[in-house]
Amino acid sequence: MKKSQHTFLFSKTNYALMALGMVVILMGFYIMSGGNDEDLTKFSEEIFSQRRIFWAPLIVILGFVIEVIAIFYSPKKKSKEKDNE
């Protein structure tokens, strides 16, 4: 039987960057959550904090940028031509 050689689509660096991007996205959503009050008839001004309105969405967008970079990142491979010279 012929053995097929399987290769991954991305390198180890790409997968590490994807994991980092996912952690950053989840961190942004965690920062965005909260503001739950026990009394449902009482309005909480905490939902309009700068942390939830500005920083959390910015962190989520940063996570997606990291994901795009992780997908398009191509590690430089050593060429055999340089070794032969």
PDB file of C-alpha atoms in Angstrom:
ATOM      1  CA  MET A   1       0.000   0.000   0.000  1.00  0.00           C
ATOM      2  CA  LYS A   2       1.038   3.522  -0.671  1.00  0.00           C
ATOM      3  CA  LYS A   3       1.488   5.689   2.391  1.00  0.00           C
ATOM      4  CA  SER A   4       0.104   9.161   1.989  1.00  0.00           C
ATOM      5  CA  GLN A   5       1.980  12.017   3.526  1.00  0.00           C
ATOM      6  CA  HIS A   6      -0.362  14.331   5.406  1.00  0.00           C
ATOM      7  CA  THR A   7       0.606  17.923   5.968  1.00  0.00           C
ATOM      8  CA  PHE A   8      -1.188  20.582   7.917  1.00  0.00           C
ATOM      9  CA  LEU A   9      -2.606  23.575   6.124  1.00  0.00           C
ATOM     10  CA  PHE A  10      -0.958  26.003   8.549  1.00  0.00           C
ATOM     11  CA  SER A  11       2.283  25.971  10.487  1.00  0.00           C
ATOM     12  CA  LYS A  12       2.658  25.726  14.248  1.00  0.00           C
ATOM     13  CA  THR A  13       3.113  29.506  14.410  1.00  0.00           C
ATOM     14  CA  ASN A  14      -0.172  30.072  12.582  1.00  0.00           C
ATOM     15  CA  TYR A  15      -2.071  27.855  15.010  1.00  0.00           C
ATOM     16  CA  ALA A  16      -0.456  29.596  17.988  1.00  0.00           C
ATOM     17  CA  LEU A  17      -1.489  32.999  16.597  1.00  0.00           C
ATOM     18  CA  MET A  18      -5.026  31.702  15.995  1.00  0.00           C
ATOM     19  CA  ALA A  19      -5.231  30.514  19.595  1.00  0.00           C
ATOM     20  CA  LEU A  20      -3.974  33.897  20.799  1.00  0.00           C
ATOM     21  CA  GLY A  21      -6.579  35.668  18.661  1.00  0.00           C
ATOM     22  CA  MET A  22      -9.336  33.475  20.074  1.00  0.00           C
ATOM     23  CA  VAL A  23      -8.224  34.217  23.640  1.00  0.00           C
ATOM     24  CA  VAL A  24      -8.216  37.973  22.903  1.00  0.00           C
ATOM     25  CA  ILE A  25     -11.719  37.764  21.377  1.00  0.00           C
ATOM     26  CA  LEU A  26     -13.062  35.824  24.363  1.00  0.00           C
ATOM     27  CA  MET A  27     -11.404  38.293  26.736  1.00  0.00           C
ATOM     28  CA  GLY A  28     -13.140  41.172  24.927  1.00  0.00           C
ATOM     29  CA  PHE A  29     -16.529  39.483  25.211  1.00  0.00           C
ATOM     30  CA  TYR A  30     -15.907  38.750  28.887  1.00  0.00           C
ATOM     31  CA  ILE A  31     -15.111  42.426  29.520  1.00  0.00           C
ATOM     32  CA  MET A  32     -18.257  43.387  27.606  1.00  0.00           C
ATOM     33  CA  SER A  33     -20.505  41.152  29.712  1.00  0.00           C
ATOM     34  CA  GLY A  34     -21.913  41.883  33.132  1.00  0.00           C
ATOM     35  CA  GLY A  35     -23.965  44.698  34.577  1.00  0.00           C
ATOM     36  CA  ASN A  36     -26.602  42.326  35.836  1.00  0.00           C
ATOM     37  CA  ASP A  37     -28.639  43.705  38.706  1.00  0.00           C
ATOM     38  CA  GLU A  38     -30.717  41.704  41.179  1.00  0.00           C
ATOM     39  CA  ASP A  39     -33.647  44.120  40.968  1.00  0.00           C
ATOM     40  CA  LEU A  40     -34.996  43.986  37.394  1.00  0.00           C
ATOM     41  CA  THR A  41     -37.039  47.179  37.846  1.00  0.00           C
ATOM     42  CA  LYS A  42     -33.918  49.214  38.588  1.00  0.00           C
ATOM     43  CA  PHE A  43     -31.880  50.604  35.663  1.00  0.00           C
ATOM     44  CA  SER A  44     -28.139  50.123  35.942  1.00  0.00           C
ATOM     45  CA  GLU A  45     -25.915  52.868  34.509  1.00  0.00           C
ATOM     46  CA  GLU A  46     -23.013  50.420  34.635  1.00  0.00           C
ATOM     47  CA  ILE A  47     -23.900  49.054  31.189  1.00  0.00           C
ATOM     48  CA  PHE A  48     -22.781  52.342  29.630  1.00  0.00           C
ATOM     49  CA  SER A  49     -19.309  52.344  31.169  1.00  0.00           C
ATOM     50  CA  GLN A  50     -16.297  53.216  29.029  1.00  0.00           C
ATOM     51  CA  ARG A  51     -15.003  49.693  29.553  1.00  0.00           C
ATOM     52  CA  ARG A  52     -18.052  48.153  27.856  1.00  0.00           C
ATOM     53  CA  ILE A  53     -18.681  50.780  25.204  1.00  0.00           C
ATOM     54  CA  PHE A  54     -15.118  51.507  24.052  1.00  0.00           C
ATOM     55  CA  TRP A  55     -12.476  49.084  25.331  1.00  0.00           C
ATOM     56  CA  ALA A  56     -14.291  45.758  24.986  1.00  0.00           C
ATOM     57  CA  PRO A  57     -15.267  46.195  21.309  1.00  0.00           C
ATOM     58  CA  LEU A  58     -11.758  47.452  20.556  1.00  0.00           C
ATOM     59  CA  ILE A  59     -10.271  44.320  22.141  1.00  0.00           C
ATOM     60  CA  VAL A  60     -12.658  42.099  20.147  1.00  0.00           C
ATOM     61  CA  ILE A  61     -11.674  43.839  16.900  1.00  0.00           C
ATOM     62  CA  LEU A  62      -8.004  43.426  17.833  1.00  0.00           C
ATOM     63  CA  GLY A  63      -8.654  39.701  18.283  1.00  0.00           C
ATOM     64  CA  PHE A  64     -10.149  39.455  14.803  1.00  0.00           C
ATOM     65  CA  VAL A  65      -7.169  41.345  13.363  1.00  0.00           C
ATOM     66  CA  ILE A  66      -4.866  38.812  15.038  1.00  0.00           C
ATOM     67  CA  GLU A  67      -6.931  36.012  13.467  1.00  0.00           C
ATOM     68  CA  VAL A  68      -6.557  37.527   9.985  1.00  0.00           C
ATOM     69  CA  ILE A  69      -2.820  37.938  10.511  1.00  0.00           C
ATOM     70  CA  ALA A  70      -2.629  34.319  11.699  1.00  0.00           C
ATOM     71  CA  ILE A  71      -4.314  33.103   8.530  1.00  0.00           C
ATOM     72  CA  PHE A  72      -2.173  35.136   6.138  1.00  0.00           C
ATOM     73  CA  TYR A  73       1.135  34.773   7.992  1.00  0.00           C
ATOM     74  CA  SER A  74       3.623  32.704   6.038  1.00  0.00           C
ATOM     75  CA  PRO A  75       6.781  31.692   7.891  1.00  0.00           C
ATOM     76  CA  LYS A  76       9.953  32.031   5.892  1.00  0.00           C
ATOM     77  CA  LYS A  77      11.333  28.669   4.876  1.00  0.00           C
ATOM     78  CA  LYS A  78      14.990  28.025   4.311  1.00  0.00           C
ATOM     79  CA  SER A  79      15.551  27.517   0.636  1.00  0.00           C
ATOM     80  CA  LYS A  80      17.841  24.764  -0.552  1.00  0.00           C
ATOM     81  CA  GLU A  81      19.460  27.179  -2.990  1.00  0.00           C
ATOM     82  CA  LYS A  82      20.933  29.223  -0.145  1.00  0.00           C
ATOM     83  CA  ASP A  83      22.364  26.079   1.421  1.00  0.00           C
ATOM     84  CA  ASN A  84      24.016  25.029  -1.832  1.00  0.00           C
ATOM     85  CA  GLU A  85      25.850  28.326  -2.319  1.00  0.00           C
TER      86      GLU A  85
END
